[in-house]
mmCIF file of C-alpha atoms in Angstrom:
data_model
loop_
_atom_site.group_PDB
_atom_site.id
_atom_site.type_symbol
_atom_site.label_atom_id
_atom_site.label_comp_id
_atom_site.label_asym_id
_atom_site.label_seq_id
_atom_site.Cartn_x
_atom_site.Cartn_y
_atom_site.Cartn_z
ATOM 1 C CA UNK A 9 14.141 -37.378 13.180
ATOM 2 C CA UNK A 10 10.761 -37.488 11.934
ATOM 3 C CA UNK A 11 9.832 -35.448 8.444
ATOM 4 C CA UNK A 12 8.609 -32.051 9.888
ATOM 5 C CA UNK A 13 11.999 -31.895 11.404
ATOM 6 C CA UNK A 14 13.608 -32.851 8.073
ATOM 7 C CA UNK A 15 12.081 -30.244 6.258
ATOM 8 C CA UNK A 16 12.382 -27.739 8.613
ATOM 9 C CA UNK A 17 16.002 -27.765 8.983
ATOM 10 C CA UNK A 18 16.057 -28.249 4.509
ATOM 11 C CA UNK A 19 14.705 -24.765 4.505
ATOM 12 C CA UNK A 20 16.743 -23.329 7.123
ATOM 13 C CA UNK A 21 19.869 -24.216 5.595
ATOM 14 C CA UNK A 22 18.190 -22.859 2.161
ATOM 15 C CA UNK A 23 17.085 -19.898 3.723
ATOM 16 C CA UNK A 24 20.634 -19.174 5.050
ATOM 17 C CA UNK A 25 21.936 -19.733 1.655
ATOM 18 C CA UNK A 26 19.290 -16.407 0.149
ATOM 19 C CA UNK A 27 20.407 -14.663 2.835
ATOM 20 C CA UNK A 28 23.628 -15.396 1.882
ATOM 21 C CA UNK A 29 22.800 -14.215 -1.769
ATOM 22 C CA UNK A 30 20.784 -11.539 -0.877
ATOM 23 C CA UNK A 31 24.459 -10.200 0.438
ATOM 24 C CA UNK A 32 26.022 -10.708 -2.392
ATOM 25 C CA UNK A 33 23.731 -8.590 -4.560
ATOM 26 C CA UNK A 34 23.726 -6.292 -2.062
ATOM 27 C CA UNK A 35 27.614 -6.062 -3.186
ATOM 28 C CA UNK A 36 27.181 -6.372 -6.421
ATOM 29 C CA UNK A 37 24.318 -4.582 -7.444
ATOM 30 C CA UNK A 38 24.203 -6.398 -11.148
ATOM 31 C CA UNK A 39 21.230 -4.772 -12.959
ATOM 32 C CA UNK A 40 18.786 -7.468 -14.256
ATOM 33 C CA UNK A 41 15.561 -6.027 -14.622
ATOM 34 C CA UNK A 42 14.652 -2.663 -16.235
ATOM 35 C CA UNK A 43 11.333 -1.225 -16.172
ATOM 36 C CA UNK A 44 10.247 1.156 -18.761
ATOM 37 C CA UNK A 45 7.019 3.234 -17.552
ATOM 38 C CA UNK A 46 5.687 4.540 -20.582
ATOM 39 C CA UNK A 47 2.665 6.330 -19.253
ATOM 40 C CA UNK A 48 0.405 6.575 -16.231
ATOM 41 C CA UNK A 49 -2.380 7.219 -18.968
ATOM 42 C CA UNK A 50 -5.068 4.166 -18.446
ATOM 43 C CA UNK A 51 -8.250 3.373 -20.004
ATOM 44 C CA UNK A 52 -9.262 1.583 -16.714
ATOM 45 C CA UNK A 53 -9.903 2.959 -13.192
ATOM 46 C CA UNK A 54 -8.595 0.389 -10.655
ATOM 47 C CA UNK A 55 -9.828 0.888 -7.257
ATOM 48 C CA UNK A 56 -6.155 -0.994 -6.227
ATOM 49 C CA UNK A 57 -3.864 0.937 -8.404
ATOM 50 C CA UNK A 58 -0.500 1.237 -7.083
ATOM 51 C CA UNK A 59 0.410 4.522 -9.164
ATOM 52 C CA UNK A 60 -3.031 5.600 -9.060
ATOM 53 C CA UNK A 61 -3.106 5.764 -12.848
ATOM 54 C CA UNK A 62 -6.086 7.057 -15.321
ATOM 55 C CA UNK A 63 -6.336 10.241 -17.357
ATOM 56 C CA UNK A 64 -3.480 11.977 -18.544
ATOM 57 C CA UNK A 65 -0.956 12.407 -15.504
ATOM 58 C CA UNK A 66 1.880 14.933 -15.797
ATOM 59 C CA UNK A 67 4.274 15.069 -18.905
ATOM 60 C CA UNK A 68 5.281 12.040 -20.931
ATOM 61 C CA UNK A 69 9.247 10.914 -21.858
ATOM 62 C CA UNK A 70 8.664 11.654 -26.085
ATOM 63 C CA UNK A 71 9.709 9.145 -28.215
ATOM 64 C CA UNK A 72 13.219 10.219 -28.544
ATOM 65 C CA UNK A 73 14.646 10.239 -24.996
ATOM 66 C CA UNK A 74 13.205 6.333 -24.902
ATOM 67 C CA UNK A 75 14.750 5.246 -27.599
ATOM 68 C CA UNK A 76 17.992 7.577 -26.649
ATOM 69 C CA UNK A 77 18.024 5.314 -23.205
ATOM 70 C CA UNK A 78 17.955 1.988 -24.918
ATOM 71 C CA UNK A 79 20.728 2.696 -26.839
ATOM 72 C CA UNK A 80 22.593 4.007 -24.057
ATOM 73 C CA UNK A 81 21.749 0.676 -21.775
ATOM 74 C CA UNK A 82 22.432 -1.341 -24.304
ATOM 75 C CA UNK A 83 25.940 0.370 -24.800
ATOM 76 C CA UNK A 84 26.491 0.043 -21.172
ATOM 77 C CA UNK A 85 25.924 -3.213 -20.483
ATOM 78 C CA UNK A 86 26.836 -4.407 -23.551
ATOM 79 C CA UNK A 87 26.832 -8.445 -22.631
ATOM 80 C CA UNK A 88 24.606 -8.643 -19.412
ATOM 81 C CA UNK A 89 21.605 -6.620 -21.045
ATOM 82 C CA UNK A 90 18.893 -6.023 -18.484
ATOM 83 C CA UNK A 91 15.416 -8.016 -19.142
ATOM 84 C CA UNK A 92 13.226 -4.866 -20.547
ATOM 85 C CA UNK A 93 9.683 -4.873 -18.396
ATOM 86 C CA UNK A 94 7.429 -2.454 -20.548
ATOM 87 C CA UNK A 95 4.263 -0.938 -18.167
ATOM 88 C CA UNK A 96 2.108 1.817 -17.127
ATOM 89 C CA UNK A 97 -0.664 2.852 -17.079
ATOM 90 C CA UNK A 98 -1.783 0.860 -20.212
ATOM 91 C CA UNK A 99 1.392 0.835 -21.805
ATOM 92 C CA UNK A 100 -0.304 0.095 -25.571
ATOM 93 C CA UNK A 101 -1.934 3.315 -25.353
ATOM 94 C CA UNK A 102 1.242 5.152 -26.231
ATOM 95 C CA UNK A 103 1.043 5.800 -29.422
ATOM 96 C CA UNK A 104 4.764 4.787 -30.195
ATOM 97 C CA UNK A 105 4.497 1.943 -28.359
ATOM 98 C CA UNK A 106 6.014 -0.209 -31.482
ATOM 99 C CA UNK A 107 8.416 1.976 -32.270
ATOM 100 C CA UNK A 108 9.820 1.768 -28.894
ATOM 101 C CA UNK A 109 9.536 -1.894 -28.086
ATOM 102 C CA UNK A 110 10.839 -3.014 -31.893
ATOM 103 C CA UNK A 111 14.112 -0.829 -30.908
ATOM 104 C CA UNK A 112 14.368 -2.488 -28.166
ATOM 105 C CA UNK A 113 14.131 -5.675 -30.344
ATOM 106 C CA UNK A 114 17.145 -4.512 -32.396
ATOM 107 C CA UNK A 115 19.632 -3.898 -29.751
ATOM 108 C CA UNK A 116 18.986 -7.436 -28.585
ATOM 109 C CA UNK A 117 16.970 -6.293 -25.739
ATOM 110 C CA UNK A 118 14.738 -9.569 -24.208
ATOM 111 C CA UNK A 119 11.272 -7.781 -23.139
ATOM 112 C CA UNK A 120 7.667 -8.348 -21.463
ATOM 113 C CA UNK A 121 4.985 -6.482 -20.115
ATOM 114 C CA UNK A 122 1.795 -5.846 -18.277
ATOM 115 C CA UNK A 123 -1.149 -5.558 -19.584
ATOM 116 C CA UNK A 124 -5.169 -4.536 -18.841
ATOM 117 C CA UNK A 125 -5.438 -6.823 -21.608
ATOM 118 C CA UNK A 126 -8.578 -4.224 -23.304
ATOM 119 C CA UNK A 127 -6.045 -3.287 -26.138
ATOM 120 C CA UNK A 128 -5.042 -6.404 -27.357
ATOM 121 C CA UNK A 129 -6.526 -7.648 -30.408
ATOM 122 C CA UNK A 130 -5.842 -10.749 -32.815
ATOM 123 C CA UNK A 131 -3.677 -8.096 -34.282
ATOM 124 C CA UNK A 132 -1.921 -6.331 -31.393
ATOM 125 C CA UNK A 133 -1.187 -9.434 -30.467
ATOM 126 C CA UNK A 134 0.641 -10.362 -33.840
ATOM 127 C CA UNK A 135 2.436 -7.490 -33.748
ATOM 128 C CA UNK A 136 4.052 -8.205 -30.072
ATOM 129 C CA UNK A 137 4.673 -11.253 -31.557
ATOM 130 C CA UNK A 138 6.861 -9.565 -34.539
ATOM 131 C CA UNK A 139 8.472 -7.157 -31.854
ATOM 132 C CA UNK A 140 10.008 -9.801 -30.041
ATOM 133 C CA UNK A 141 8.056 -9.482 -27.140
ATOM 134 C CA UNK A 142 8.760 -12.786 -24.562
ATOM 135 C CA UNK A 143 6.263 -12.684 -21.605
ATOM 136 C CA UNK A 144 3.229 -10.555 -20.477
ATOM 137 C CA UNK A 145 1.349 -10.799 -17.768
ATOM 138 C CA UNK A 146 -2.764 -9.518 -17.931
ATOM 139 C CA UNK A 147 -4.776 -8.888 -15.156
ATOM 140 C CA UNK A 148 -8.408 -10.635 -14.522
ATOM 141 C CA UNK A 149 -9.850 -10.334 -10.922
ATOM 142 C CA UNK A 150 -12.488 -12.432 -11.009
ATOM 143 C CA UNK A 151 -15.915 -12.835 -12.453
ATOM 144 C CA UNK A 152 -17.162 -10.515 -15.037
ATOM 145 C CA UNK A 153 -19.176 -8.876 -12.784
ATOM 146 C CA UNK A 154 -16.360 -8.169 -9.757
ATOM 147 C CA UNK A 155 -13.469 -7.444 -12.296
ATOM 148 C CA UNK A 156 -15.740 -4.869 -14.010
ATOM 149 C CA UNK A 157 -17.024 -3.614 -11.133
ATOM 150 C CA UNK A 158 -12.781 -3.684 -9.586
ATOM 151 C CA UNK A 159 -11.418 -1.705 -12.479
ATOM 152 C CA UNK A 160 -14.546 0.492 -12.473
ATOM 153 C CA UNK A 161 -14.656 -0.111 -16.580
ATOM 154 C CA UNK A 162 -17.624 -1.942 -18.681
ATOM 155 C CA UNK A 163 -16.776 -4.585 -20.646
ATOM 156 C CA UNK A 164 -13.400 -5.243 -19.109
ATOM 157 C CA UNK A 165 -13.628 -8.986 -18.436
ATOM 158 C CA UNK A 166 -14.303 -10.034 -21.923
ATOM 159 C CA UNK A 167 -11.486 -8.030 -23.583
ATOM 160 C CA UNK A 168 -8.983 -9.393 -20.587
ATOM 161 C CA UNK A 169 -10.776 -12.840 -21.508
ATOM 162 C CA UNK A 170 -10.145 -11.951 -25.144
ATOM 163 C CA UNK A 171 -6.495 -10.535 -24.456
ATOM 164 C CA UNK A 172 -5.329 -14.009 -23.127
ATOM 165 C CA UNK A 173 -6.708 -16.206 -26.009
ATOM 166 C CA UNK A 174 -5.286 -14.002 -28.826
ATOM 167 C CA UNK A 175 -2.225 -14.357 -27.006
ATOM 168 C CA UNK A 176 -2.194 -17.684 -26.930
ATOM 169 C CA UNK A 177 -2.480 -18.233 -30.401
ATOM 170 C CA UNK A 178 0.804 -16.819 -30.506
ATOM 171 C CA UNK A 179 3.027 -19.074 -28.581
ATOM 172 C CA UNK A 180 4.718 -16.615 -26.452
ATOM 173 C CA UNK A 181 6.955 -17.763 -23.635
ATOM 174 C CA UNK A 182 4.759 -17.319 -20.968
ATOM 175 C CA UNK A 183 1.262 -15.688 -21.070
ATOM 176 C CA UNK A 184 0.475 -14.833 -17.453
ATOM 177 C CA UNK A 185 -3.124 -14.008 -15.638
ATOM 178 C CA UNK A 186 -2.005 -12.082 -12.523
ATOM 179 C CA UNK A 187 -4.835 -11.877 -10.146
ATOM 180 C CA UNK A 188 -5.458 -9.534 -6.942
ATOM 181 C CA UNK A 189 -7.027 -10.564 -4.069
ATOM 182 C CA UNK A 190 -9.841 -9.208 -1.573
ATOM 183 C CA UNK A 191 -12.731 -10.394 0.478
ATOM 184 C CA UNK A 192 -15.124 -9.600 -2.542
ATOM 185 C CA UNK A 193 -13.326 -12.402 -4.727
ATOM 186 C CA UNK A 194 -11.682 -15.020 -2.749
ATOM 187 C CA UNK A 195 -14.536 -17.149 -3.367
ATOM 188 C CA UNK A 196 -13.981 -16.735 -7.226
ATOM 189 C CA UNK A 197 -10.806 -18.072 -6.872
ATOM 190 C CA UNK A 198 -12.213 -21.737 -8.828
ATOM 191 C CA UNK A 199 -13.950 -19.779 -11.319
ATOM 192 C CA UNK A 200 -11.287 -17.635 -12.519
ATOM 193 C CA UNK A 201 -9.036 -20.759 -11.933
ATOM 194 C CA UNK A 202 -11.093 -23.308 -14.273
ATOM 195 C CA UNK A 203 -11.846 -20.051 -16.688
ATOM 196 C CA UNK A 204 -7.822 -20.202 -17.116
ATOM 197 C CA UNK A 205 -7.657 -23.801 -17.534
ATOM 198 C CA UNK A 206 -9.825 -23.457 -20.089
ATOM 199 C CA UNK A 207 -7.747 -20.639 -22.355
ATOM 200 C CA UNK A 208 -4.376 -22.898 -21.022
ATOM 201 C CA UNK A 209 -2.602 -19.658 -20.039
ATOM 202 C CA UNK A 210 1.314 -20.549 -19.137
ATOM 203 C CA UNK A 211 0.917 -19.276 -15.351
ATOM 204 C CA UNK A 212 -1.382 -17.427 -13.030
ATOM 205 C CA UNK A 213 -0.123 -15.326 -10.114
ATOM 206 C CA UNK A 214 -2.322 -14.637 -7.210
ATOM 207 C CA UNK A 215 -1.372 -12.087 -4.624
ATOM 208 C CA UNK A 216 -3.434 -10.159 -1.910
ATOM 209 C CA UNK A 217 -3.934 -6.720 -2.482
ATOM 210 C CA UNK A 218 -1.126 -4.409 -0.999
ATOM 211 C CA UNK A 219 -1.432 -1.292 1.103
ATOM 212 C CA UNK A 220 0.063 1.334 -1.331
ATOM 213 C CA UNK A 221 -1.489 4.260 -3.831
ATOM 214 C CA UNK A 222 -5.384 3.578 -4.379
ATOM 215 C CA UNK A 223 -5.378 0.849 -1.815
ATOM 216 C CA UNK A 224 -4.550 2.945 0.794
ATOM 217 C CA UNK A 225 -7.844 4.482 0.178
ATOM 218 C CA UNK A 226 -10.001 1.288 0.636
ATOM 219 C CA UNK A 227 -8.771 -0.926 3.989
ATOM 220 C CA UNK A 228 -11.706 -2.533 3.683
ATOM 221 C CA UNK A 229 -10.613 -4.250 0.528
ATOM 222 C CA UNK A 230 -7.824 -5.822 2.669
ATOM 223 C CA UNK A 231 -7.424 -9.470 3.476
ATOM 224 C CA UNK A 232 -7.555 -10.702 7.051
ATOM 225 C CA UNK A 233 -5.381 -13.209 8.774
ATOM 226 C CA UNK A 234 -8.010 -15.785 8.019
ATOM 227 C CA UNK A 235 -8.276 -15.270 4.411
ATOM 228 C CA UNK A 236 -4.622 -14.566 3.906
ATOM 229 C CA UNK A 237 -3.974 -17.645 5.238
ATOM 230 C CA UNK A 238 -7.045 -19.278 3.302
ATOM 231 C CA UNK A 239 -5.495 -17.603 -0.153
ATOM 232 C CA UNK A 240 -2.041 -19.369 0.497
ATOM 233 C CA UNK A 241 -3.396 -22.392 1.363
ATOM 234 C CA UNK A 242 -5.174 -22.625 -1.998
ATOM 235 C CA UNK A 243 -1.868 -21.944 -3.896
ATOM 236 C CA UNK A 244 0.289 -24.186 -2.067
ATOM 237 C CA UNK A 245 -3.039 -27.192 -2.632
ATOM 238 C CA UNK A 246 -2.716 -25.745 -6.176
ATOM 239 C CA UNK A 247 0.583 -26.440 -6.547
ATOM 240 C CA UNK A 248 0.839 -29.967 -5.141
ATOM 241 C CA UNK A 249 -1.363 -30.521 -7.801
ATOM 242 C CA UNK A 250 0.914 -29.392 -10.245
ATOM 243 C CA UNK A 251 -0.597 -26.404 -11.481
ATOM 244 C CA UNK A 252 1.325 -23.042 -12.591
ATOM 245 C CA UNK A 253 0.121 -20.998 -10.115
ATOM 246 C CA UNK A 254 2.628 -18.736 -7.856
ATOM 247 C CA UNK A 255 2.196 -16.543 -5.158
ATOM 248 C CA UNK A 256 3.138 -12.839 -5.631
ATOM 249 C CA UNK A 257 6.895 -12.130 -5.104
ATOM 250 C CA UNK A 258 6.557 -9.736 -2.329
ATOM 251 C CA UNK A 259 6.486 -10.497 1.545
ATOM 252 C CA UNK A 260 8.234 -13.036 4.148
ATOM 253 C CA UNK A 261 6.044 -15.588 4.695
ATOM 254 C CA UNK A 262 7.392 -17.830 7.589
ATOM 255 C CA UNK A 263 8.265 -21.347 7.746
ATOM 256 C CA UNK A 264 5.490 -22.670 6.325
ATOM 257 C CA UNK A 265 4.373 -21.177 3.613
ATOM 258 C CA UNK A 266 8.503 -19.770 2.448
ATOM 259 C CA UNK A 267 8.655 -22.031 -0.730
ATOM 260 C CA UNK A 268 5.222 -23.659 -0.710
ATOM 261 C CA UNK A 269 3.286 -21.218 -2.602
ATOM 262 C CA UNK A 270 6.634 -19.623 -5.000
ATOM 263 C CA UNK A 271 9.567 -21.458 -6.559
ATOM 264 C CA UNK A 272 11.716 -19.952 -4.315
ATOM 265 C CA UNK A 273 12.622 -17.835 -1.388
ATOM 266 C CA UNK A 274 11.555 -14.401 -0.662
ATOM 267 C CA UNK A 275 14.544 -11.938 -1.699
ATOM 268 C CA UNK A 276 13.387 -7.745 -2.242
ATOM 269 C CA UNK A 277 16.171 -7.307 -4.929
ATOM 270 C CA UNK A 278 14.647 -3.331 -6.040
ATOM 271 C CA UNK A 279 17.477 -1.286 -6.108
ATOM 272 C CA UNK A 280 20.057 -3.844 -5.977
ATOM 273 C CA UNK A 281 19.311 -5.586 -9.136
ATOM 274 C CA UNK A 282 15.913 -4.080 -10.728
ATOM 275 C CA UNK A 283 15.601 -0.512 -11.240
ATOM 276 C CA UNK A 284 13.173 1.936 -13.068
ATOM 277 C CA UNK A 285 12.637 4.590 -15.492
ATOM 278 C CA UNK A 286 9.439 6.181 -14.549
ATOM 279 C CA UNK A 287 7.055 7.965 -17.456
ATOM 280 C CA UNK A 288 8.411 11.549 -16.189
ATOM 281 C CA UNK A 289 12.368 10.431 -16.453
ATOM 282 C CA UNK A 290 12.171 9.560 -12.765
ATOM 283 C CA UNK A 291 14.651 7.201 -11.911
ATOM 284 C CA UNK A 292 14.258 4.908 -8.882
ATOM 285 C CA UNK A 293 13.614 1.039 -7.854
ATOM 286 C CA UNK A 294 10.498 -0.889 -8.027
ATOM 287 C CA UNK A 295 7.454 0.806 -9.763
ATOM 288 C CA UNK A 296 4.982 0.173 -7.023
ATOM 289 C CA UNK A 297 7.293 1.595 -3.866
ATOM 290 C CA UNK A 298 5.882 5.178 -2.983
ATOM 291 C CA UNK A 299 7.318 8.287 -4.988
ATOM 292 C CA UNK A 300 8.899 10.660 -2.966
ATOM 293 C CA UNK A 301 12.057 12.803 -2.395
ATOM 294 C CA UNK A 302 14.270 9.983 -1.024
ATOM 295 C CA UNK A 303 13.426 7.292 -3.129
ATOM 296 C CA UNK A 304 13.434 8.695 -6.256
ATOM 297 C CA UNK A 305 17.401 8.832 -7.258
ATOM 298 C CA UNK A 306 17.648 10.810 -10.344
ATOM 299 C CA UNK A 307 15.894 11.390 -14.067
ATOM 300 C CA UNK A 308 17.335 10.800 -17.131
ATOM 301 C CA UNK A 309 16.906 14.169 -18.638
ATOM 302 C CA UNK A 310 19.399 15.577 -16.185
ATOM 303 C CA UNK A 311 21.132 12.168 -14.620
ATOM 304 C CA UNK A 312 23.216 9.749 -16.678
ATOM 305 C CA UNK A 313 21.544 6.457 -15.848
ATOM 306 C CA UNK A 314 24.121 4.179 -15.668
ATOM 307 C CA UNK A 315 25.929 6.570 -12.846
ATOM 308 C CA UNK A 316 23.119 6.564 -11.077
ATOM 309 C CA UNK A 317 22.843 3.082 -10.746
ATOM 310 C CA UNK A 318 26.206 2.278 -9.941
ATOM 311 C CA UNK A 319 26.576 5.124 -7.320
ATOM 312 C CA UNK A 320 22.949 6.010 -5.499
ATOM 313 C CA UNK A 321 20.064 3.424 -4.903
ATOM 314 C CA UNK A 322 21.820 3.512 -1.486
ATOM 315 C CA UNK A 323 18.565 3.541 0.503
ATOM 316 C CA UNK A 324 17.703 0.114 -1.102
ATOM 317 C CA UNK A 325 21.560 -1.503 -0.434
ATOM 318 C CA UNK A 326 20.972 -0.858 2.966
ATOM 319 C CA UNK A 327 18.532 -3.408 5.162
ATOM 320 C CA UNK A 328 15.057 -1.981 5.336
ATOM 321 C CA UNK A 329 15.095 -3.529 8.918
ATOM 322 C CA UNK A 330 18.509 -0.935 9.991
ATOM 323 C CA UNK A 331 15.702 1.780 10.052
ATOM 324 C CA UNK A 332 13.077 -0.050 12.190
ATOM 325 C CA UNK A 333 13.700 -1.436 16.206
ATOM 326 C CA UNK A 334 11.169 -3.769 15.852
ATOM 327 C CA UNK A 335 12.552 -5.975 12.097
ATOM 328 C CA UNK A 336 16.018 -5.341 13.865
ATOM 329 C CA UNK A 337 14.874 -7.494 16.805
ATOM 330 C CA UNK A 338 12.750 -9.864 14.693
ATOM 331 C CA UNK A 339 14.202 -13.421 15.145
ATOM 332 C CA UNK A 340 13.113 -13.456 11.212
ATOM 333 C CA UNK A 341 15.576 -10.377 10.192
ATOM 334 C CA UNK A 342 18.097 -12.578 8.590
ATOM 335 C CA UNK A 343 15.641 -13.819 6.165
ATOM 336 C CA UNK A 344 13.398 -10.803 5.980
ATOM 337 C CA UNK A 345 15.533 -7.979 6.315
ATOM 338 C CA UNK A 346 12.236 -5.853 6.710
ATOM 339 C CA UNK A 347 10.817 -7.318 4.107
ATOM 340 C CA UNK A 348 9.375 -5.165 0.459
ATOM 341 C CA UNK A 349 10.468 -2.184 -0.194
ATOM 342 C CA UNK A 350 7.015 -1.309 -1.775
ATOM 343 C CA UNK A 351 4.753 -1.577 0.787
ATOM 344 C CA UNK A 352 7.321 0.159 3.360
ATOM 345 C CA UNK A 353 6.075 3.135 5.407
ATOM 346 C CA UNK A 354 8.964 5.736 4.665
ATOM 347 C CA UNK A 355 7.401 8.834 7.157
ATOM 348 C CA UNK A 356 7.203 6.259 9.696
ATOM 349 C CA UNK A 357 9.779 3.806 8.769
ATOM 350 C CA UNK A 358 7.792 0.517 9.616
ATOM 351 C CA UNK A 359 6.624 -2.157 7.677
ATOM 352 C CA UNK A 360 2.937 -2.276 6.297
ATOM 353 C CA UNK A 361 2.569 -5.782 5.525
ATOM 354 C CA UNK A 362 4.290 -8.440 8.063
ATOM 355 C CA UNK A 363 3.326 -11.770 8.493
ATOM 356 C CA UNK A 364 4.569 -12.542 11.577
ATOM 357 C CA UNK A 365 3.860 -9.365 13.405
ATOM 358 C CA UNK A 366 -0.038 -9.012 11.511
ATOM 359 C CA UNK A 367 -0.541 -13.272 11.949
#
């Protein structure tokens, strides 16, 4: 048996064994990962944005009803708290952003967050430091001139620039540079990559950019099959090299990229073990999956959380790939199981982004 064989049947049986767990969350439903959206205010303007952020959108949770959930998740899951994800928007332009996260802090919440990076000072960044904050991830697209010219805001490469070195200094557990990927900046890939190097940031995820909220309005801005394939490639060369850098978590990717370019296996766990609390009191999954009737599942000024997610979420326990003919007779299902739930098409049921169908 020759060493393509070995490895292919290494990943099978691994595969089977996800599958396997993907089942038993699917059971289980053991909530790991909170999000907190505190806004879908933003100082930037990204042509990508999943929630199409900016100005002031709609009404805000106040202070109180935040603070009123954290001590009402921490009392129910008092000894398996959820890992706190703080986001937006530009979640540092609430203005009780401190108030909220040290809470959080004192009910022995663990917490990160995401980040434009344009708000973070020497300062801010002591402060998240005193809050208790563990990981944040900031974005920078590319160059100065593409990520400026991306987020459609001046001088937003040298505060994200800034942002990661000031955070840094602080010895957090892992400062992140997530990056997004189109045909204007997969050449800048090296740049941005020895740029990173250079501040010795903990980790840098790299992802196409998805087909959902702003996006959707720019197809252009898309990868193709070649440069898709080009973008893993560099991770996975990455990698062997022994560099931090990870592929995105969303997406099947096949045989031969399915542990190459990520740590592990792809498994969509929204709904089954990560839920949300939108900026509104919206309840529902992952932040990025489309808002609407069905996949909302409550709000918390009417809904007690915890009920809801022990008792609805019920179109994420069920198989994306029940509601589509062609993942249910995809020799991939087992391992796919129609693969994320944010980039689903829920009016036409079908999957945006596939791998095997698109490759």
């Amino acid at each position: 048996m020759d060493e393509k064989e070995l490895i292919y049947r290494e990943k099978t049986a691994q595969m089977k064994e996800t599958a396997l767990l993907r089942e038993e969350i699917r059971k289980n439903h053991k909530l790991r990962f909170l999000f907190f959206e505190l806004t879908l205010r933003c100082n930037e303007n990204c042509i990508h944005c999943g929630s199409r952020c900016g100005e002031a959108l709609g009404e805000e949770l106040p202070t109180e009803v935040f603070i009123g959930i954290l001590d009402k998740v921490a009392k129910d899951f008092a000894g398996s708290l959820p890992m706190l994800n703080i986001t937006g928007g530009e979640p540092l332009l609430r203005k009780d952003f401190f108030e909220i996260v040290n809470h959080a802090k004192q009910l022995g919440f663990s917490w990160g967050m995401t980040s434009n990076g344009t708000l973070i000072s020497k300062d801010v960044a002591r402060k998240l430091k005193e809050a208790g904050m563990a990981t944040i991830s900031v974005s920078l697209d590319g160059t100065k001139e593409y990520h400026d010219w991306f987020r459609r805001t001046g001088g937003a490469f040298e505060k994200a620039v800034e942002a990661l070195r000031n955070l840094m200094e602080q010895g957090f557990l892992e400062v992140q540079a997530t990056t997004v990927v189109t045909p204007k900046n997969i050449t800048q890939l090296d740049e941005v990559f020895q740029l990173l190097c250079e501040i010795d940031v903990d980790s840098w995820r790299v992802v196409g950019m998805e087909p959902i909220g702003r996006a959707l309005d720019h197809p252009e801005l898309l990868l193709s099959k070649k440069e898709q394939l080009r973008l893993l490639q560099y991770i996975r060369d990455k990698r062997e090299e022994g560099y931090p850098v990870t592929y995105a978590c969303g997406h099947w990717l096949g045989y031969d990229y399915e542990r190459e370019v990520r740590d592990w296996y792809f498994l969509c766990d929204t709904g089954m073990r990560t839920a949300s609390i939108m900026s509104n009191g919206d309840i529902g999954a992952c932040l990025d999956i489309e808002r609407r009737p069905e996949t909302i599942q409550g709000n918390v000024l009417k809904d007690d959380f915890t009920e809801v997610w022990k008792n609805r979420f019920q179109i994420f326990r069920t198989p994306l790939s029940t509601r589509c003919e062609e993942c249910t007779n995809c020799p991939d299902e087992p391992f796919c199981k129609g693969g994320s739930a944010h980039t689903w098409d829920y009016s036409l049921d079908r999957q945006r982004v596939c791998f095997r169908r698109d490759w």
